[in-house]
Coordinates of C-alpha atoms in Angstrom, one line a residue:
M1013 CA 31.1 20.3 -17.8
R1014 CA 31.7 16.8 -16.5
E1015 CA 28.8 14.4 -15.7
P1016 CA 27.7 15.0 -12.1
T1017 CA 29.0 12.4 -9.6
A1018 CA 26.3 10.1 -8.2
A1019 CA 25.2 11.0 -4.7
A1020 CA 26.0 7.6 -3.4
E1021 CA 29.7 8.0 -4.5
L1022 CA 29.9 11.4 -3.1
T1023 CA 28.5 10.2 0.2
D1024 CA 31.1 7.5 0.5
R1025 CA 33.9 9.9 -0.3
L1026 CA 32.6 12.5 2.1
W1027 CA 32.2 9.9 4.9
Q1028 CA 35.8 8.8 4.5
A1029 CA 37.0 12.4 4.7
V1030 CA 34.8 13.2 7.7
V1031 CA 35.7 10.1 9.7
D1032 CA 39.4 10.8 9.0
G1033 CA 39.0 14.3 10.4
D1034 CA 39.9 15.9 7.0
E1035 CA 37.9 19.1 7.0
H1036 CA 39.6 20.6 3.9
G1037 CA 39.2 17.3 2.0
A1038 CA 35.5 17.2 2.9
A1039 CA 35.0 20.8 1.7
D1040 CA 36.9 20.0 -1.5
I1041 CA 34.6 17.1 -2.3
V1042 CA 31.4 19.2 -2.0
H1043 CA 32.9 22.2 -3.8
A1044 CA 34.0 20.1 -6.7
A1045 CA 30.6 18.5 -6.9
V1046 CA 29.0 22.0 -7.1
A1047 CA 31.4 22.8 -9.9
D1048 CA 30.4 19.6 -11.7
G1049 CA 26.7 20.7 -11.6
V1050 CA 25.4 18.9 -8.5
A1051 CA 22.6 21.0 -6.9
E1052 CA 23.3 22.4 -3.5
E1053 CA 20.0 21.0 -2.1
T1054 CA 21.1 17.5 -3.4
L1055 CA 24.4 17.9 -1.6
L1056 CA 22.7 19.0 1.6
L1057 CA 20.0 16.3 1.8
D1058 CA 21.3 13.4 -0.3
V1059 CA 25.0 13.5 0.6
I1060 CA 25.8 15.5 3.8
A1061 CA 22.7 14.4 5.7
P1062 CA 23.3 10.7 5.1
V1063 CA 26.9 11.1 6.2
Q1064 CA 25.7 12.7 9.4
A1065 CA 23.2 9.9 10.0
R1066 CA 26.0 7.4 9.6
V1067 CA 28.0 9.4 12.2
G1068 CA 25.3 8.7 14.6
S1069 CA 24.8 5.0 13.8
E1070 CA 28.6 4.4 13.9
W1071 CA 28.8 6.0 17.3
A1072 CA 25.8 3.9 18.5
A1073 CA 27.5 0.7 17.3
D1074 CA 30.7 1.8 19.2
R1075 CA 32.7 1.9 16.1
I1076 CA 33.7 5.6 16.6
T1077 CA 34.2 7.5 19.8
V1078 CA 32.2 10.4 21.2
A1079 CA 35.2 12.7 20.3
Q1080 CA 35.2 11.4 16.7
E1081 CA 31.4 11.9 16.5
H1082 CA 31.7 15.5 17.7
A1083 CA 34.6 16.2 15.3
A1084 CA 32.7 14.7 12.4
T1085 CA 29.6 16.8 13.2
A1086 CA 31.7 19.9 13.4
I1087 CA 33.2 19.2 10.0
N1088 CA 29.8 18.6 8.4
E1089 CA 28.6 21.9 9.9
R1090 CA 31.5 23.8 8.5
V1091 CA 31.1 22.2 5.1
I1092 CA 27.5 23.4 5.0
A1093 CA 28.6 26.9 6.0
S1094 CA 31.3 26.8 3.3
L1095 CA 28.7 26.0 0.6
A1096 CA 26.6 29.0 1.6
H1097 CA 29.6 31.4 1.8
R1098 CA 31.1 30.3 -1.5
R1099 CA 28.0 31.0 -3.6
P1100 CA 28.8 33.8 -6.1
A1101 CA 26.9 37.0 -5.4
R1102 CA 25.2 36.9 -8.8
E1103 CA 23.7 33.5 -7.9
R1104 CA 22.5 34.4 -4.5
R1105 CA 18.7 34.5 -4.4
L1106 CA 17.0 37.4 -2.8
P1107 CA 14.3 36.2 -0.5
H1108 CA 10.9 36.4 -2.3
R1109 CA 8.7 33.9 -0.5
G1110 CA 8.5 35.5 3.0
R1111 CA 10.3 35.3 6.3
V1112 CA 10.5 32.3 8.7
T1113 CA 12.3 31.5 11.9
V1114 CA 14.1 28.2 12.3
S1115 CA 15.1 27.2 15.8
C1116 CA 15.7 24.2 18.1
I1117 CA 13.4 23.9 21.1
D1118 CA 14.6 24.7 24.6
G1119 CA 17.1 22.2 25.8
E1120 CA 17.8 20.7 22.3
W1121 CA 21.5 20.9 21.4
H1122 CA 21.3 18.7 18.2
A1123 CA 21.1 21.6 15.8
F1124 CA 22.2 19.9 12.6
P1125 CA 18.7 19.0 11.3
A1126 CA 17.6 22.6 11.9
R1127 CA 20.6 23.9 10.0
L1128 CA 19.7 21.7 7.0
V1129 CA 16.1 23.0 7.0
A1130 CA 17.4 26.6 7.2
E1131 CA 19.7 26.2 4.3
V1132 CA 17.1 24.4 2.1
L1133 CA 14.5 27.1 2.8
H1134 CA 17.1 29.8 1.9
L1135 CA 17.8 28.0 -1.4
R1136 CA 14.1 28.0 -2.1
G1137 CA 13.7 31.7 -1.6
W1138 CA 12.8 32.3 2.0
R1139 CA 14.4 34.8 4.3
V1140 CA 15.5 32.6 7.2
D1141 CA 16.3 33.7 10.8
Y1142 CA 18.3 30.7 12.0
L1143 CA 18.5 30.7 15.8
G1144 CA 20.5 27.5 16.2
A1145 CA 20.5 25.2 19.2
Q1146 CA 18.9 25.5 22.6
T1147 CA 16.7 28.6 22.3
P1148 CA 14.8 29.4 25.5
T1149 CA 11.2 29.9 24.7
P1150 CA 11.0 33.5 26.2
H1151 CA 13.8 34.5 23.9
L1152 CA 12.2 32.8 20.9
V1153 CA 8.9 34.7 21.6
A1154 CA 10.8 38.0 21.9
H1155 CA 12.4 37.3 18.5
L1156 CA 9.0 36.7 17.0
H1157 CA 7.7 39.9 18.4
H1158 CA 10.6 41.8 16.8
T1159 CA 10.5 40.1 13.4
G1160 CA 6.9 39.1 12.8
P1161 CA 7.7 36.0 10.7
D1162 CA 5.2 34.1 8.5
A1163 CA 5.9 30.9 10.4
V1164 CA 8.3 29.4 13.0
L1165 CA 9.9 26.0 12.4
L1166 CA 10.9 24.1 15.6
S1167 CA 13.3 21.2 15.5
G1168 CA 13.7 18.5 18.2
S1169 CA 15.7 15.3 18.1
I1170 CA 15.3 14.1 21.7
P1171 CA 11.8 13.2 22.9
T1172 CA 12.5 14.2 26.5
H1173 CA 12.3 17.8 25.2
L1174 CA 8.6 17.4 24.2
P1175 CA 7.2 19.2 27.2
A1176 CA 9.5 22.2 26.4
A1177 CA 8.3 21.9 22.7
H1178 CA 4.7 22.0 23.9
A1179 CA 5.3 25.2 25.8
A1180 CA 7.0 26.8 22.7
V1181 CA 4.2 25.7 20.4
T1182 CA 1.5 27.3 22.5
A1183 CA 3.5 30.4 23.1
C1184 CA 4.2 31.0 19.4
Q1185 CA 0.6 30.3 18.5
A1186 CA -0.6 32.8 21.1
L1187 CA 1.2 35.5 19.0
G1188 CA -0.7 34.3 16.0
V1189 CA 2.4 32.7 14.4
R1190 CA 1.9 29.3 12.8
V1191 CA 4.2 26.5 14.1
L1192 CA 5.7 23.8 11.9
V1193 CA 7.7 21.1 13.8
G1194 CA 10.0 18.4 12.8
G1195 CA 12.7 16.0 14.0
L1196 CA 12.9 12.6 15.5
A1197 CA 11.5 13.9 18.9
F1198 CA 8.0 14.3 17.3
G1199 CA 7.8 10.6 16.1
A1200 CA 8.5 9.1 12.7
D1201 CA 4.9 9.8 11.8
G1202 CA 4.5 13.1 13.6
R1203 CA 2.2 11.7 16.3
Y1204 CA 3.6 14.0 19.0
A1205 CA 3.3 17.1 16.8
R1206 CA -0.4 16.4 16.6
A1207 CA -0.7 15.6 20.3
L1208 CA 1.0 18.9 21.2
G1209 CA -1.2 21.0 18.9
A1210 CA 1.4 22.1 16.4
D1211 CA -0.1 23.5 13.2
R1212 CA 1.9 21.2 10.9
W1213 CA 4.6 18.5 11.0
A1214 CA 7.2 17.7 8.4
A1215 CA 9.4 14.6 8.2
D1216 CA 12.4 16.4 6.6
A1217 CA 13.7 19.6 5.1
R1218 CA 12.0 19.0 1.7
G1219 CA 8.7 18.3 3.5
A1220 CA 9.1 21.5 5.5
A1221 CA 9.6 23.5 2.3
E1222 CA 6.6 21.9 0.7
V1223 CA 4.4 22.7 3.7
L1224 CA 5.5 26.3 3.6
A1225 CA 5.0 26.5 -0.1
S1226 CA 1.4 25.3 0.3
G1227 CA 0.7 28.1 2.7
L1228 CA 0.5 28.5 6.5
P1229 CA -1.8 31.5 6.9
R1230 CA -1.3 33.6 10.0
S1231 CA -4.0 33.3 12.7
R1232 CA -5.2 35.8 15.3
P1233 CA -3.4 35.9 18.6
A1234 CA -5.2 33.8 21.2
A1235 CA -4.9 33.0 24.8
I1236 CA -2.2 30.5 25.7
R1237 CA -3.7 27.0 25.9
Q1238 CA -3.2 25.1 29.2
V1239 CA -1.3 21.8 29.0
A1240 CA -4.4 19.9 30.0
D1241 CA -6.3 21.3 27.1
D1242 CA -4.2 19.2 24.8
L1243 CA -3.2 16.4 27.2
P1244 CA -6.1 15.8 29.6
H1245 CA -4.5 12.5 30.9
L1246 CA -2.0 14.7 32.8
A1247 CA -4.8 15.4 35.4
D1248 CA -3.6 12.3 37.2
Q1249 CA -0.4 14.1 38.2
E1250 CA 1.8 11.1 37.5
Y1251 CA 4.0 13.0 35.1
T1252 CA 4.4 15.8 37.7
M1253 CA 5.2 13.4 40.5
V1254 CA 7.8 11.5 38.5
V1255 CA 9.5 14.7 37.4
R1256 CA 9.6 16.1 41.0
S1257 CA 11.0 12.9 42.4
R1258 CA 13.5 12.3 39.6
S1259 CA 16.7 12.6 41.7
E1260 CA 15.3 10.4 44.4
L1261 CA 14.2 7.8 41.9
V1262 CA 17.6 7.6 40.4
R1263 CA 19.3 7.4 43.8
Q1264 CA 17.1 4.7 45.1
T1265 CA 17.3 2.7 41.8
L1266 CA 21.1 2.8 41.9
T1267 CA 21.0 1.6 45.5
G1268 CA 18.5 -1.1 44.6
L1269 CA 20.7 -2.3 41.7
E1270 CA 23.4 -3.3 44.2
T1271 CA 21.1 -5.9 45.5
R1272 CA 19.4 -7.1 42.3
F1273 CA 22.5 -6.8 40.1
P1274 CA 25.5 -7.5 42.4
A1275 CA 28.1 -6.6 39.7
V1276 CA 27.2 -2.9 40.5
R1277 CA 28.9 -3.2 43.8
G1278 CA 32.2 -3.5 42.1
Y1279 CA 31.8 -0.5 39.9
D1280 CA 34.4 2.3 40.2
D1281 CA 33.4 5.9 40.4
V1282 CA 33.3 6.4 36.6
Q1283 CA 31.1 3.3 36.1
R1284 CA 28.7 4.4 38.9
E1285 CA 28.5 7.9 37.3
R1286 CA 27.7 6.4 33.9
T1287 CA 25.1 4.1 35.4
A1288 CA 23.5 7.0 37.2
E1289 CA 23.4 8.8 33.8
D1290 CA 21.7 5.9 32.2
L1291 CA 19.1 5.7 35.0
T1292 CA 18.5 9.4 34.7
H1293 CA 17.7 8.9 31.0
I1294 CA 15.4 6.0 31.8
V1295 CA 13.4 8.2 34.3
D1296 CA 13.3 11.1 31.9
F1297 CA 11.9 9.0 29.1
L1298 CA 9.4 7.4 31.5
A1299 CA 8.3 10.9 32.4
T1300 CA 8.0 11.9 28.8
A1301 CA 6.0 8.8 27.9
L1302 CA 3.7 9.8 30.7
Y1303 CA 3.4 13.3 29.3
V1304 CA 2.3 12.1 25.9
D1305 CA 0.7 8.9 27.2
D1306 CA 2.5 6.7 24.7
P1307 CA 4.1 3.4 25.8
E1308 CA 6.0 3.1 22.5
L1309 CA 8.1 6.1 23.3
F1310 CA 9.4 4.5 26.5
T1311 CA 9.7 1.0 25.0
S1312 CA 11.7 2.2 21.9
F1313 CA 14.1 4.0 24.1
L1314 CA 14.7 1.0 26.3
T1315 CA 15.4 -1.3 23.4
W1316 CA 17.8 1.2 21.9
T1317 CA 19.5 1.6 25.3
A1318 CA 19.9 -2.2 25.5
G1319 CA 21.5 -2.2 22.1
I1320 CA 23.9 0.6 23.1
L1321 CA 24.9 -1.2 26.2
E1322 CA 25.5 -4.5 24.4
A1323 CA 27.6 -2.8 21.7
R1324 CA 29.8 -1.7 24.7
H1325 CA 29.8 -5.2 26.2
V1326 CA 27.4 -4.4 29.0
T1327 CA 24.6 -6.9 29.5
A1328 CA 21.1 -5.5 29.0
R1329 CA 19.9 -7.5 32.0
S1330 CA 21.0 -4.5 34.1
V1331 CA 18.2 -2.5 32.5
L1332 CA 15.6 -5.1 33.4
A1333 CA 16.9 -5.0 37.0
A1334 CA 16.6 -1.3 37.1
L1335 CA 13.0 -1.5 35.8
D1336 CA 12.1 -3.9 38.6
V1337 CA 13.5 -1.5 41.2
L1338 CA 11.6 1.4 39.6
V1339 CA 8.3 -0.5 39.7
G1340 CA 8.8 -1.0 43.4
Q1341 CA 9.1 2.8 43.9
L1342 CA 6.1 3.7 41.7
R1343 CA 3.5 1.2 42.6
E1344 CA 1.0 4.0 43.4
F1345 CA 1.2 5.2 39.8
P1346 CA -0.7 2.8 37.5
R1347 CA 0.2 4.5 34.2
A1348 CA 3.9 4.6 35.1
V1349 CA 3.9 0.9 36.2
G1350 CA 2.1 0.0 33.0
L1351 CA 4.7 1.7 30.9
I1352 CA 7.6 0.1 32.8
E1353 CA 6.0 -3.4 32.5
A1354 CA 5.5 -2.9 28.8
G1355 CA 9.1 -1.8 28.4
G1356 CA 10.3 -4.8 30.3
A1357 CA 8.3 -7.2 28.2
A1358 CA 9.8 -5.6 25.0
L1359 CA 13.3 -6.0 26.4
R1360 CA 12.8 -9.6 27.2
G1361 CA 11.4 -10.3 23.8
R1362 CA 13.9 -8.5 21.7
P1363 CA 16.7 -10.0 19.7
T1364 CA 20.2 -9.1 20.9
V1365 CA 21.0 -6.7 18.1
L1366 CA 21.6 -2.9 18.0
S1367 CA 18.4 -0.9 17.4
P1368 CA 19.2 2.7 17.0
T1369 CA 16.6 5.4 17.6
S1370 CA 16.6 9.1 18.5
A1371 CA 18.3 9.6 21.8
P1372 CA 21.9 9.6 22.8
A1373 CA 23.3 7.7 25.8
H1374 CA 26.7 9.1 27.0
D1375 CA 26.9 12.1 24.7

């Protein structure tokens, strides 16, 4: 048997195949690595996962298109499937640890991290029900009723889905099923997992496997907690009012930009549509920051958005102008105004460099 190829070299080779759209070449690279003795978990987490992360960062830097990013992701997903399907029957492990459900939260279409978790848990001896992207909470709950898993693992990449994640966490716990969450949506340190009352948080697939191995005992079914039980600051209704007025806030901000940022007047229909999408993201992240009462969530999104715009040769001053218009509409909401002002200060103080984070812009 040849010496196993270093993960870094495999990552470089896989990246080139993926970015070239060479699905068969990508599959050949990982299959040859398995034959050379590279562990499947190493390939999943130390080769394929870094390639997928690079796909996101290259898109953010405007060095690959949205179509290339989608194609690369699809290739990586099929490569993962090919690894699982090519495993010889004699080497397939029968589940011996228990049964778990792995799913994305309602509204979350970025299923790649959840797929990695599902595959790693399977390799470590768990029976895994992988539900994929965008699982509505009622259907998730029905599945748990039917299967009775030892735990449910919920994945989220976009912070604006945290309110939906909160509903899923409390609904699963009401059945007596422990909930382990992970993904960029929950914060790099898991702060939002704790705020929403999840039983545990894991930073990555290996961490999730370790948490499960340490034991997550089932609890007795309990009454569903109310949102305010975990997040008492929501009593001020600012989050609710921003969500309800979302469309009007976007419309009025777009109109206000024509005065504060005259270049908008010359936008064609496509440019106006893209600007409205950006404004919608800003309002959604503002609402989510109100939900979890964390200025950093909103600020980090704004600085990332500014970097995305600058990579596409759009001045970040347009974001500041939009924030000024939003403040004028939300003066009766002190928490919202405080979040916007903190975000504006961060934008004014940032260096003009790309700062990738968790959320997509036009994707």
